């Protein structure tokens, strides 16, 4: 089944889960699309089975809190940042709920966490104005970059380069093998005083970069030239909430939730608004991602919703 405008418009909430007592601050699909892990401000990690459409387990991180959770390449392990006590990143085995390793180094909140799509490398960006490069097999930081401002960062789909959005005004591209030599490309964007960049993602085809903000606008950039191709607005975010925006897996569409529980979808190429979907969420949709393998997506406030299309186009 191919994702088209009509299929996207037909999506409806199939299931709602009320496993959390506070905001879901992050979730991640496993690469095979079969499960989701969510982290919440209530200090819990909830594991969902996407095929059966139900929660499987709940784990807790009461002492350190949990934020920015990411699956590693082994299906039952995750890395996540903390939002209590310290800013150490933790590597957890879901199988026996034991920590495998700690990654200390950041001394302010971690704002970005990106796993390499090809190996055990991951990068983290922090309010301490650094990006750190890590290897899951070692607690020692493999590389450290001091920046001019707060970064958001992500690997490209090939895992060869990573992009850093710095100070909400420039995007720098680095070659992973020689990042210490500095960026091989820098794109300067017009600074918008009204909001900060809160996320950076590549499309799966590697051609586009999506910058999300805590304001009322998203930007889509040409990943090679740095030109702003589209600015998407018109969704509600008056309280400066960090709303997650995502590409669909085919790189054709961009979607974001809003503070009034609605989801806005645009065509990434034409820039046209394609759909407005009502998730009936009780709070702002802080997390939103399409399943990497199946025709479904998930959205979250303090509740988690699974969506399915209602037509076969």
PDB file of C-alpha atoms in Angstrom:
ATOM      1  CA  UNK A   1       0.000   0.000   0.000  1.00  0.00           C
ATOM      2  CA  UNK A   2       1.377   3.363  -1.036  1.00  0.00           C
ATOM      3  CA  UNK A   3       1.077   6.511   1.020  1.00  0.00           C
ATOM      4  CA  UNK A   4      -0.997   9.075  -0.911  1.00  0.00           C
ATOM      5  CA  UNK A   5      -2.877  12.249   0.016  1.00  0.00           C
ATOM      6  CA  UNK A   6      -6.111  10.259   0.254  1.00  0.00           C
ATOM      7  CA  UNK A   7      -4.622   7.501   2.396  1.00  0.00           C
ATOM      8  CA  UNK A   8      -3.175  10.101   4.766  1.00  0.00           C
ATOM      9  CA  UNK A   9      -6.520  11.893   5.038  1.00  0.00           C
ATOM     10  CA  UNK A  10      -8.182   8.589   5.942  1.00  0.00           C
ATOM     11  CA  UNK A  11      -6.080   7.905   9.055  1.00  0.00           C
ATOM     12  CA  UNK A  12      -8.061   7.553  12.274  1.00  0.00           C
ATOM     13  CA  UNK A  13      -7.127   6.704  15.850  1.00  0.00           C
ATOM     14  CA  UNK A  14      -7.424   2.913  16.195  1.00  0.00           C
ATOM     15  CA  UNK A  15      -6.337   2.582  19.824  1.00  0.00           C
ATOM     16  CA  UNK A  16      -5.626   4.868  22.768  1.00  0.00           C
ATOM     17  CA  UNK A  17      -3.499   3.796  25.723  1.00  0.00           C
ATOM     18  CA  UNK A  18      -3.631   5.536  29.087  1.00  0.00           C
ATOM     19  CA  UNK A  19      -0.566   4.032  30.729  1.00  0.00           C
ATOM     20  CA  UNK A  20       0.969   7.308  31.914  1.00  0.00           C
ATOM     21  CA  UNK A  21       0.130   9.829  34.629  1.00  0.00           C
ATOM     22  CA  UNK A  22       2.212  12.606  33.042  1.00  0.00           C
ATOM     23  CA  UNK A  23       3.378  13.790  29.624  1.00  0.00           C
ATOM     24  CA  UNK A  24       5.054  11.299  27.272  1.00  0.00           C
ATOM     25  CA  UNK A  25       8.258  13.187  26.446  1.00  0.00           C
ATOM     26  CA  UNK A  26       9.630  10.843  23.788  1.00  0.00           C
ATOM     27  CA  UNK A  27       9.082   7.555  21.998  1.00  0.00           C
ATOM     28  CA  UNK A  28      10.934   5.484  19.432  1.00  0.00           C
ATOM     29  CA  UNK A  29       9.945   2.695  17.047  1.00  0.00           C
ATOM     30  CA  UNK A  30      12.196  -0.340  16.784  1.00  0.00           C
ATOM     31  CA  UNK A  31      13.789  -0.526  13.313  1.00  0.00           C
ATOM     32  CA  UNK A  32      11.603  -3.535  12.385  1.00  0.00           C
ATOM     33  CA  UNK A  33       8.497  -1.496  13.288  1.00  0.00           C
ATOM     34  CA  UNK A  34       7.235  -4.177  15.660  1.00  0.00           C
ATOM     35  CA  UNK A  35       7.517  -2.274  18.928  1.00  0.00           C
ATOM     36  CA  UNK A  36       7.565   1.201  20.453  1.00  0.00           C
ATOM     37  CA  UNK A  37       9.250   2.326  23.640  1.00  0.00           C
ATOM     38  CA  UNK A  38       8.043   5.526  25.293  1.00  0.00           C
ATOM     39  CA  UNK A  39       9.515   7.656  28.066  1.00  0.00           C
ATOM     40  CA  UNK A  40       7.452   9.924  30.284  1.00  0.00           C
ATOM     41  CA  UNK A  41       7.786  12.692  32.845  1.00  0.00           C
ATOM     42  CA  UNK A  42       6.238  10.196  35.296  1.00  0.00           C
ATOM     43  CA  UNK A  43       9.647   8.370  35.175  1.00  0.00           C
ATOM     44  CA  UNK A  44       8.300   5.323  33.358  1.00  0.00           C
ATOM     45  CA  UNK A  45       9.298   3.501  30.170  1.00  0.00           C
ATOM     46  CA  UNK A  46       6.414   1.713  28.469  1.00  0.00           C
ATOM     47  CA  UNK A  47       7.016  -0.941  25.835  1.00  0.00           C
ATOM     48  CA  UNK A  48       4.225  -1.465  23.260  1.00  0.00           C
ATOM     49  CA  UNK A  49       3.683  -4.272  20.784  1.00  0.00           C
ATOM     50  CA  UNK A  50       2.663  -2.602  17.500  1.00  0.00           C
ATOM     51  CA  UNK A  51       1.441  -5.789  15.867  1.00  0.00           C
ATOM     52  CA  UNK A  52      -0.886  -6.782  18.669  1.00  0.00           C
ATOM     53  CA  UNK A  53      -1.588  -3.134  19.505  1.00  0.00           C
ATOM     54  CA  UNK A  54      -1.096  -3.340  23.238  1.00  0.00           C
ATOM     55  CA  UNK A  55       1.326  -2.360  26.012  1.00  0.00           C
ATOM     56  CA  UNK A  56       3.693  -5.183  26.962  1.00  0.00           C
ATOM     57  CA  UNK A  57       5.726  -3.937  29.930  1.00  0.00           C
ATOM     58  CA  UNK A  58       6.358  -0.907  32.094  1.00  0.00           C
ATOM     59  CA  UNK A  59       9.791  -0.189  33.575  1.00  0.00           C
ATOM     60  CA  UNK A  60      10.739   2.678  35.877  1.00  0.00           C
ATOM     61  CA  UNK A  61      13.626   5.099  36.143  1.00  0.00           C
ATOM     62  CA  UNK A  62      12.475   6.777  39.360  1.00  0.00           C
ATOM     63  CA  UNK A  63      15.894   7.950  40.498  1.00  0.00           C
ATOM     64  CA  UNK A  64      17.166   9.562  37.280  1.00  0.00           C
ATOM     65  CA  UNK A  65      13.992  10.195  35.308  1.00  0.00           C
ATOM     66  CA  UNK A  66      13.878   9.403  31.598  1.00  0.00           C
ATOM     67  CA  UNK A  67      13.843  11.544  28.463  1.00  0.00           C
ATOM     68  CA  UNK A  68      14.954  11.195  24.814  1.00  0.00           C
ATOM     69  CA  UNK A  69      14.813   7.426  24.531  1.00  0.00           C
ATOM     70  CA  UNK A  70      16.289   5.594  21.509  1.00  0.00           C
ATOM     71  CA  UNK A  71      16.455   1.953  20.495  1.00  0.00           C
ATOM     72  CA  UNK A  72      19.935   0.660  19.713  1.00  0.00           C
ATOM     73  CA  UNK A  73      20.401  -1.983  16.988  1.00  0.00           C
ATOM     74  CA  UNK A  74      19.800  -4.815  19.429  1.00  0.00           C
ATOM     75  CA  UNK A  75      16.013  -5.025  19.712  1.00  0.00           C
ATOM     76  CA  UNK A  76      15.886  -5.183  23.505  1.00  0.00           C
ATOM     77  CA  UNK A  77      18.302  -2.395  24.463  1.00  0.00           C
ATOM     78  CA  UNK A  78      17.848   1.379  24.623  1.00  0.00           C
ATOM     79  CA  UNK A  79      19.834   4.489  25.446  1.00  0.00           C
ATOM     80  CA  UNK A  80      18.187   7.421  27.161  1.00  0.00           C
ATOM     81  CA  UNK A  81      19.018  10.720  28.780  1.00  0.00           C
ATOM     82  CA  UNK A  82      18.059  11.646  32.326  1.00  0.00           C
ATOM     83  CA  UNK A  83      16.031  14.590  33.572  1.00  0.00           C
ATOM     84  CA  UNK A  84      16.825  14.229  37.279  1.00  0.00           C
ATOM     85  CA  UNK A  85      20.045  14.144  39.376  1.00  0.00           C
ATOM     86  CA  UNK A  86      22.534  14.334  36.489  1.00  0.00           C
ATOM     87  CA  UNK A  87      22.842  14.466  32.702  1.00  0.00           C
ATOM     88  CA  UNK A  88      24.433  11.069  32.200  1.00  0.00           C
ATOM     89  CA  UNK A  89      23.143   8.961  29.294  1.00  0.00           C
ATOM     90  CA  UNK A  90      22.170   5.423  30.284  1.00  0.00           C
ATOM     91  CA  UNK A  91      22.283   2.197  28.274  1.00  0.00           C
ATOM     92  CA  UNK A  92      19.585  -0.211  29.454  1.00  0.00           C
ATOM     93  CA  UNK A  93      18.780  -3.833  28.728  1.00  0.00           C
ATOM     94  CA  UNK A  94      14.983  -4.122  28.580  1.00  0.00           C
ATOM     95  CA  UNK A  95      15.279  -7.894  28.810  1.00  0.00           C
ATOM     96  CA  UNK A  96      16.381  -7.892  32.462  1.00  0.00           C
ATOM     97  CA  UNK A  97      15.938  -4.168  33.285  1.00  0.00           C
ATOM     98  CA  UNK A  98      19.640  -3.706  34.060  1.00  0.00           C
ATOM     99  CA  UNK A  99      22.006  -0.929  33.045  1.00  0.00           C
ATOM    100  CA  UNK A 100      24.737  -2.108  30.700  1.00  0.00           C
ATOM    101  CA  UNK A 101      26.753   1.123  30.721  1.00  0.00           C
ATOM    102  CA  UNK A 102      26.712   4.803  31.653  1.00  0.00           C
ATOM    103  CA  UNK A 103      27.914   7.659  29.450  1.00  0.00           C
ATOM    104  CA  UNK A 104      28.849  10.605  31.691  1.00  0.00           C
ATOM    105  CA  UNK A 105      30.097  13.908  30.266  1.00  0.00           C
ATOM    106  CA  UNK A 106      27.335  16.427  29.697  1.00  0.00           C
ATOM    107  CA  UNK A 107      26.756  18.841  32.568  1.00  0.00           C
ATOM    108  CA  UNK A 108      23.476  20.316  31.346  1.00  0.00           C
ATOM    109  CA  UNK A 109      20.329  18.770  29.928  1.00  0.00           C
ATOM    110  CA  UNK A 110      20.726  16.570  26.847  1.00  0.00           C
ATOM    111  CA  UNK A 111      18.599  18.061  24.067  1.00  0.00           C
ATOM    112  CA  UNK A 112      19.397  15.663  21.185  1.00  0.00           C
ATOM    113  CA  UNK A 113      20.166  11.965  20.952  1.00  0.00           C
ATOM    114  CA  UNK A 114      20.733  10.218  17.627  1.00  0.00           C
ATOM    115  CA  UNK A 115      21.749   6.613  17.035  1.00  0.00           C
ATOM    116  CA  UNK A 116      23.833   5.819  13.972  1.00  0.00           C
ATOM    117  CA  UNK A 117      21.709   3.887  11.459  1.00  0.00           C
ATOM    118  CA  UNK A 118      24.655   1.605  10.626  1.00  0.00           C
ATOM    119  CA  UNK A 119      26.663   0.847  13.782  1.00  0.00           C
ATOM    120  CA  UNK A 120      27.016   1.290  17.562  1.00  0.00           C
ATOM    121  CA  UNK A 121      27.910   4.970  17.378  1.00  0.00           C
ATOM    122  CA  UNK A 122      25.563   7.626  18.728  1.00  0.00           C
ATOM    123  CA  UNK A 123      25.714  11.389  19.196  1.00  0.00           C
ATOM    124  CA  UNK A 124      24.277  13.626  21.873  1.00  0.00           C
ATOM    125  CA  UNK A 125      23.780  17.383  21.978  1.00  0.00           C
ATOM    126  CA  UNK A 126      23.308  19.336  25.182  1.00  0.00           C
ATOM    127  CA  UNK A 127      22.449  22.748  26.607  1.00  0.00           C
ATOM    128  CA  UNK A 128      26.092  22.777  27.766  1.00  0.00           C
ATOM    129  CA  UNK A 129      26.846  23.794  24.124  1.00  0.00           C
ATOM    130  CA  UNK A 130      28.610  20.571  23.201  1.00  0.00           C
ATOM    131  CA  UNK A 131      28.021  17.595  20.939  1.00  0.00           C
ATOM    132  CA  UNK A 132      29.515  14.319  22.083  1.00  0.00           C
ATOM    133  CA  UNK A 133      30.215  11.247  19.993  1.00  0.00           C
ATOM    134  CA  UNK A 134      29.914   7.855  21.718  1.00  0.00           C
ATOM    135  CA  UNK A 135      30.310   4.146  21.085  1.00  0.00           C
ATOM    136  CA  UNK A 136      27.942   1.804  22.937  1.00  0.00           C
ATOM    137  CA  UNK A 137      30.892  -0.463  23.767  1.00  0.00           C
ATOM    138  CA  UNK A 138      32.819   2.186  25.718  1.00  0.00           C
ATOM    139  CA  UNK A 139      31.818   4.586  28.522  1.00  0.00           C
ATOM    140  CA  UNK A 140      34.409   7.084  27.287  1.00  0.00           C
ATOM    141  CA  UNK A 141      33.381   9.882  24.974  1.00  0.00           C
ATOM    142  CA  UNK A 142      34.852   9.246  21.481  1.00  0.00           C
ATOM    143  CA  UNK A 143      34.711  12.859  20.365  1.00  0.00           C
ATOM    144  CA  UNK A 144      33.777  16.265  21.776  1.00  0.00           C
ATOM    145  CA  UNK A 145      32.773  19.445  19.965  1.00  0.00           C
ATOM    146  CA  UNK A 146      32.451  22.816  21.674  1.00  0.00           C
ATOM    147  CA  UNK A 147      29.916  25.024  19.904  1.00  0.00           C
ATOM    148  CA  UNK A 148      28.755  28.630  19.934  1.00  0.00           C
ATOM    149  CA  UNK A 149      25.289  27.758  21.152  1.00  0.00           C
ATOM    150  CA  UNK A 150      22.783  25.071  22.025  1.00  0.00           C
ATOM    151  CA  UNK A 151      22.720  22.274  19.422  1.00  0.00           C
ATOM    152  CA  UNK A 152      20.191  19.926  17.894  1.00  0.00           C
ATOM    153  CA  UNK A 153      21.811  17.099  15.949  1.00  0.00           C
ATOM    154  CA  UNK A 154      21.169  13.971  13.928  1.00  0.00           C
ATOM    155  CA  UNK A 155      22.873  11.379  11.730  1.00  0.00           C
ATOM    156  CA  UNK A 156      21.984  11.182   8.056  1.00  0.00           C
ATOM    157  CA  UNK A 157      20.317   7.926   6.862  1.00  0.00           C
ATOM    158  CA  UNK A 158      23.667   6.476   5.706  1.00  0.00           C
ATOM    159  CA  UNK A 159      25.426   7.185   8.994  1.00  0.00           C
ATOM    160  CA  UNK A 160      28.316   8.888   7.168  1.00  0.00           C
ATOM    161  CA  UNK A 161      27.619  12.465   8.192  1.00  0.00           C
ATOM    162  CA  UNK A 162      25.776  14.256  10.935  1.00  0.00           C
ATOM    163  CA  UNK A 163      24.106  17.642  10.996  1.00  0.00           C
ATOM    164  CA  UNK A 164      24.125  20.103  13.866  1.00  0.00           C
ATOM    165  CA  UNK A 165      21.664  22.967  14.147  1.00  0.00           C
ATOM    166  CA  UNK A 166      23.356  25.586  16.307  1.00  0.00           C
ATOM    167  CA  UNK A 167      21.902  28.573  18.131  1.00  0.00           C
ATOM    168  CA  UNK A 168      18.671  28.291  16.102  1.00  0.00           C
ATOM    169  CA  UNK A 169      20.362  30.032  13.175  1.00  0.00           C
ATOM    170  CA  UNK A 170      22.833  27.775  11.391  1.00  0.00           C
ATOM    171  CA  UNK A 171      23.137  24.179  10.246  1.00  0.00           C
ATOM    172  CA  UNK A 172      26.585  22.601   9.998  1.00  0.00           C
ATOM    173  CA  UNK A 173      27.324  19.286   8.290  1.00  0.00           C
ATOM    174  CA  UNK A 174      30.197  17.115   9.534  1.00  0.00           C
ATOM    175  CA  UNK A 175      31.893  14.037   8.115  1.00  0.00           C
ATOM    176  CA  UNK A 176      31.847  11.458  10.906  1.00  0.00           C
ATOM    177  CA  UNK A 177      35.397  10.271  10.128  1.00  0.00           C
ATOM    178  CA  UNK A 178      36.909  13.740  10.237  1.00  0.00           C
ATOM    179  CA  UNK A 179      34.524  15.888  12.280  1.00  0.00           C
ATOM    180  CA  UNK A 180      37.473  17.298  14.259  1.00  0.00           C
ATOM    181  CA  UNK A 181      38.488  19.161  11.091  1.00  0.00           C
ATOM    182  CA  UNK A 182      35.271  21.179  11.327  1.00  0.00           C
ATOM    183  CA  UNK A 183      32.134  21.218   9.171  1.00  0.00           C
ATOM    184  CA  UNK A 184      32.337  20.654   5.407  1.00  0.00           C
ATOM    185  CA  UNK A 185      29.225  22.803   4.919  1.00  0.00           C
ATOM    186  CA  UNK A 186      27.543  25.597   6.883  1.00  0.00           C
ATOM    187  CA  UNK A 187      24.077  26.947   6.112  1.00  0.00           C
ATOM    188  CA  UNK A 188      23.092  30.224   7.736  1.00  0.00           C
ATOM    189  CA  UNK A 189      19.355  30.776   8.148  1.00  0.00           C
ATOM    190  CA  UNK A 190      17.431  33.863   8.992  1.00  0.00           C
ATOM    191  CA  UNK A 191      17.217  34.065  12.779  1.00  0.00           C
ATOM    192  CA  UNK A 192      13.714  33.998  14.236  1.00  0.00           C
ATOM    193  CA  UNK A 193      13.638  35.618  17.669  1.00  0.00           C
ATOM    194  CA  UNK A 194      10.222  34.177  18.489  1.00  0.00           C
ATOM    195  CA  UNK A 195      11.314  30.525  18.765  1.00  0.00           C
ATOM    196  CA  UNK A 196      14.151  28.070  19.318  1.00  0.00           C
ATOM    197  CA  UNK A 197      15.019  25.006  17.247  1.00  0.00           C
ATOM    198  CA  UNK A 198      14.056  21.891  19.178  1.00  0.00           C
ATOM    199  CA  UNK A 199      14.734  19.107  16.680  1.00  0.00           C
ATOM    200  CA  UNK A 200      16.549  18.213  13.475  1.00  0.00           C
ATOM    201  CA  UNK A 201      15.785  15.199  11.268  1.00  0.00           C
ATOM    202  CA  UNK A 202      16.859  13.962   7.847  1.00  0.00           C
ATOM    203  CA  UNK A 203      14.351  12.465   5.428  1.00  0.00           C
ATOM    204  CA  UNK A 204      15.004   8.780   4.679  1.00  0.00           C
ATOM    205  CA  UNK A 205      16.195   9.606   1.161  1.00  0.00           C
ATOM    206  CA  UNK A 206      18.789  11.975   2.680  1.00  0.00           C
ATOM    207  CA  UNK A 207      17.679  14.919   0.527  1.00  0.00           C
ATOM    208  CA  UNK A 208      15.831  17.014   3.109  1.00  0.00           C
ATOM    209  CA  UNK A 209      16.400  18.315   6.623  1.00  0.00           C
ATOM    210  CA  UNK A 210      13.457  19.114   8.904  1.00  0.00           C
ATOM    211  CA  UNK A 211      13.914  21.725  11.629  1.00  0.00           C
ATOM    212  CA  UNK A 212      11.254  21.791  14.333  1.00  0.00           C
ATOM    213  CA  UNK A 213      10.842  24.627  16.808  1.00  0.00           C
ATOM    214  CA  UNK A 214       9.009  25.494  20.012  1.00  0.00           C
ATOM    215  CA  UNK A 215       7.101  28.134  18.036  1.00  0.00           C
ATOM    216  CA  UNK A 216       4.506  27.958  15.299  1.00  0.00           C
ATOM    217  CA  UNK A 217       6.703  27.123  12.301  1.00  0.00           C
ATOM    218  CA  UNK A 218       8.752  24.264  10.835  1.00  0.00           C
ATOM    219  CA  UNK A 219      11.344  24.530   8.111  1.00  0.00           C
ATOM    220  CA  UNK A 220      12.326  22.056   5.421  1.00  0.00           C
ATOM    221  CA  UNK A 221      15.821  22.517   3.981  1.00  0.00           C
ATOM    222  CA  UNK A 222      17.592  21.125   0.969  1.00  0.00           C
ATOM    223  CA  UNK A 223      20.179  18.893   2.687  1.00  0.00           C
ATOM    224  CA  UNK A 224      22.805  19.593   0.010  1.00  0.00           C
ATOM    225  CA  UNK A 225      22.424  23.310  -0.632  1.00  0.00           C
ATOM    226  CA  UNK A 226      20.897  24.458   2.655  1.00  0.00           C
ATOM    227  CA  UNK A 227      18.157  26.462   0.959  1.00  0.00           C
ATOM    228  CA  UNK A 228      14.872  26.722   2.873  1.00  0.00           C
ATOM    229  CA  UNK A 229      12.394  24.951   0.602  1.00  0.00           C
ATOM    230  CA  UNK A 230       9.315  25.364   2.801  1.00  0.00           C
ATOM    231  CA  UNK A 231       8.197  27.003   6.002  1.00  0.00           C
ATOM    232  CA  UNK A 232       5.140  25.289   7.476  1.00  0.00           C
ATOM    233  CA  UNK A 233       2.887  27.057   9.972  1.00  0.00           C
ATOM    234  CA  UNK A 234      -0.776  27.356  10.854  1.00  0.00           C
ATOM    235  CA  UNK A 235      -0.736  24.891  13.746  1.00  0.00           C
ATOM    236  CA  UNK A 236      -1.399  25.943  17.335  1.00  0.00           C
ATOM    237  CA  UNK A 237       1.553  26.258  19.682  1.00  0.00           C
ATOM    238  CA  UNK A 238       0.972  29.365  21.800  1.00  0.00           C
ATOM    239  CA  UNK A 239       2.700  27.970  24.900  1.00  0.00           C
ATOM    240  CA  UNK A 240       6.081  27.336  23.220  1.00  0.00           C
ATOM    241  CA  UNK A 241       5.844  23.574  23.659  1.00  0.00           C
ATOM    242  CA  UNK A 242       8.433  21.283  22.051  1.00  0.00           C
ATOM    243  CA  UNK A 243       6.351  19.516  19.405  1.00  0.00           C
ATOM    244  CA  UNK A 244       7.964  16.659  17.478  1.00  0.00           C
ATOM    245  CA  UNK A 245       7.743  16.860  13.688  1.00  0.00           C
ATOM    246  CA  UNK A 246       8.479  13.903  11.415  1.00  0.00           C
ATOM    247  CA  UNK A 247       8.827  12.819   7.825  1.00  0.00           C
ATOM    248  CA  UNK A 248       6.865   9.828   6.581  1.00  0.00           C
ATOM    249  CA  UNK A 249       9.213   6.911   5.734  1.00  0.00           C
ATOM    250  CA  UNK A 250       8.864   7.581   1.978  1.00  0.00           C
ATOM    251  CA  UNK A 251      10.158  11.172   2.523  1.00  0.00           C
ATOM    252  CA  UNK A 252       7.032  12.529   0.772  1.00  0.00           C
ATOM    253  CA  UNK A 253       5.190  14.128   3.698  1.00  0.00           C
ATOM    254  CA  UNK A 254       5.907  16.149   6.832  1.00  0.00           C
ATOM    255  CA  UNK A 255       3.671  15.920   9.891  1.00  0.00           C
ATOM    256  CA  UNK A 256       3.402  17.644  13.259  1.00  0.00           C
ATOM    257  CA  UNK A 257       0.963  17.628  16.164  1.00  0.00           C
ATOM    258  CA  UNK A 258      -0.303  20.749  17.892  1.00  0.00           C
ATOM    259  CA  UNK A 259      -1.384  21.906  21.325  1.00  0.00           C
ATOM    260  CA  UNK A 260      -5.068  21.394  20.444  1.00  0.00           C
ATOM    261  CA  UNK A 261      -4.655  17.675  19.685  1.00  0.00           C
ATOM    262  CA  UNK A 262      -4.718  17.984  15.900  1.00  0.00           C
ATOM    263  CA  UNK A 263      -2.143  16.663  13.412  1.00  0.00           C
ATOM    264  CA  UNK A 264      -1.136  18.691  10.372  1.00  0.00           C
ATOM    265  CA  UNK A 265       0.334  17.052   7.267  1.00  0.00           C
ATOM    266  CA  UNK A 266       2.028  18.714   4.285  1.00  0.00           C
ATOM    267  CA  UNK A 267       3.487  17.469   1.032  1.00  0.00           C
ATOM    268  CA  UNK A 268       7.259  17.885   1.461  1.00  0.00           C
ATOM    269  CA  UNK A 269       7.825  18.576  -2.229  1.00  0.00           C
ATOM    270  CA  UNK A 270       4.982  20.934  -3.148  1.00  0.00           C
ATOM    271  CA  UNK A 271       4.526  22.420   0.311  1.00  0.00           C
ATOM    272  CA  UNK A 272       0.752  21.979   0.054  1.00  0.00           C
ATOM    273  CA  UNK A 273      -1.300  21.150   3.153  1.00  0.00           C
ATOM    274  CA  UNK A 274      -2.583  17.600   2.695  1.00  0.00           C
ATOM    275  CA  UNK A 275      -4.478  16.702   5.844  1.00  0.00           C
ATOM    276  CA  UNK A 276      -5.693  17.866   9.227  1.00  0.00           C
ATOM    277  CA  UNK A 277      -6.378  14.909  11.517  1.00  0.00           C
ATOM    278  CA  UNK A 278      -8.079  15.079  14.909  1.00  0.00           C
ATOM    279  CA  UNK A 279      -6.333  12.903  17.473  1.00  0.00           C
ATOM    280  CA  UNK A 280      -8.660  13.947  20.301  1.00  0.00           C
ATOM    281  CA  UNK A 281      -5.610  14.222  22.537  1.00  0.00           C
ATOM    282  CA  UNK A 282      -6.215  15.846  25.913  1.00  0.00           C
ATOM    283  CA  UNK A 283      -2.973  17.844  25.789  1.00  0.00           C
ATOM    284  CA  UNK A 284      -0.376  19.025  23.264  1.00  0.00           C
ATOM    285  CA  UNK A 285       0.894  16.282  20.932  1.00  0.00           C
ATOM    286  CA  UNK A 286       4.513  16.291  22.047  1.00  0.00           C
ATOM    287  CA  UNK A 287       5.539  13.161  20.124  1.00  0.00           C
ATOM    288  CA  UNK A 288       4.650  12.004  16.622  1.00  0.00           C
ATOM    289  CA  UNK A 289       6.326   9.419  14.408  1.00  0.00           C
ATOM    290  CA  UNK A 290       5.395   7.195  11.520  1.00  0.00           C
ATOM    291  CA  UNK A 291       6.150   3.494  11.801  1.00  0.00           C
ATOM    292  CA  UNK A 292       9.298   2.736   9.723  1.00  0.00           C
ATOM    293  CA  UNK A 293       7.868  -0.500   8.282  1.00  0.00           C
ATOM    294  CA  UNK A 294       4.071  -0.575   8.606  1.00  0.00           C
ATOM    295  CA  UNK A 295       1.210   1.682   7.514  1.00  0.00           C
ATOM    296  CA  UNK A 296       0.587   3.147  10.939  1.00  0.00           C
ATOM    297  CA  UNK A 297       1.793   6.045  13.057  1.00  0.00           C
ATOM    298  CA  UNK A 298       1.753   6.963  16.723  1.00  0.00           C
ATOM    299  CA  UNK A 299       1.074  10.243  18.522  1.00  0.00           C
ATOM    300  CA  UNK A 300       1.340  11.053  22.207  1.00  0.00           C
ATOM    301  CA  UNK A 301       0.378  13.582  24.884  1.00  0.00           C
ATOM    302  CA  UNK A 302       0.075  11.807  28.236  1.00  0.00           C
ATOM    303  CA  UNK A 303      -1.864   9.191  26.254  1.00  0.00           C
ATOM    304  CA  UNK A 304      -0.460   7.136  23.392  1.00  0.00           C
ATOM    305  CA  UNK A 305      -2.535   6.794  20.214  1.00  0.00           C
ATOM    306  CA  UNK A 306      -2.012   4.310  17.361  1.00  0.00           C
ATOM    307  CA  UNK A 307      -3.429   5.349  13.959  1.00  0.00           C
ATOM    308  CA  UNK A 308      -4.532   3.274  10.959  1.00  0.00           C
ATOM    309  CA  UNK A 309      -5.801   4.217   7.490  1.00  0.00           C
ATOM    310  CA  UNK A 310      -9.477   3.552   6.817  1.00  0.00           C
ATOM    311  CA  UNK A 311      -9.208   3.185   3.033  1.00  0.00           C
ATOM    312  CA  UNK A 312      -7.079   1.050   0.693  1.00  0.00           C
ATOM    313  CA  UNK A 313      -6.041   3.445  -2.029  1.00  0.00           C
TER     314      UNK A 313
END
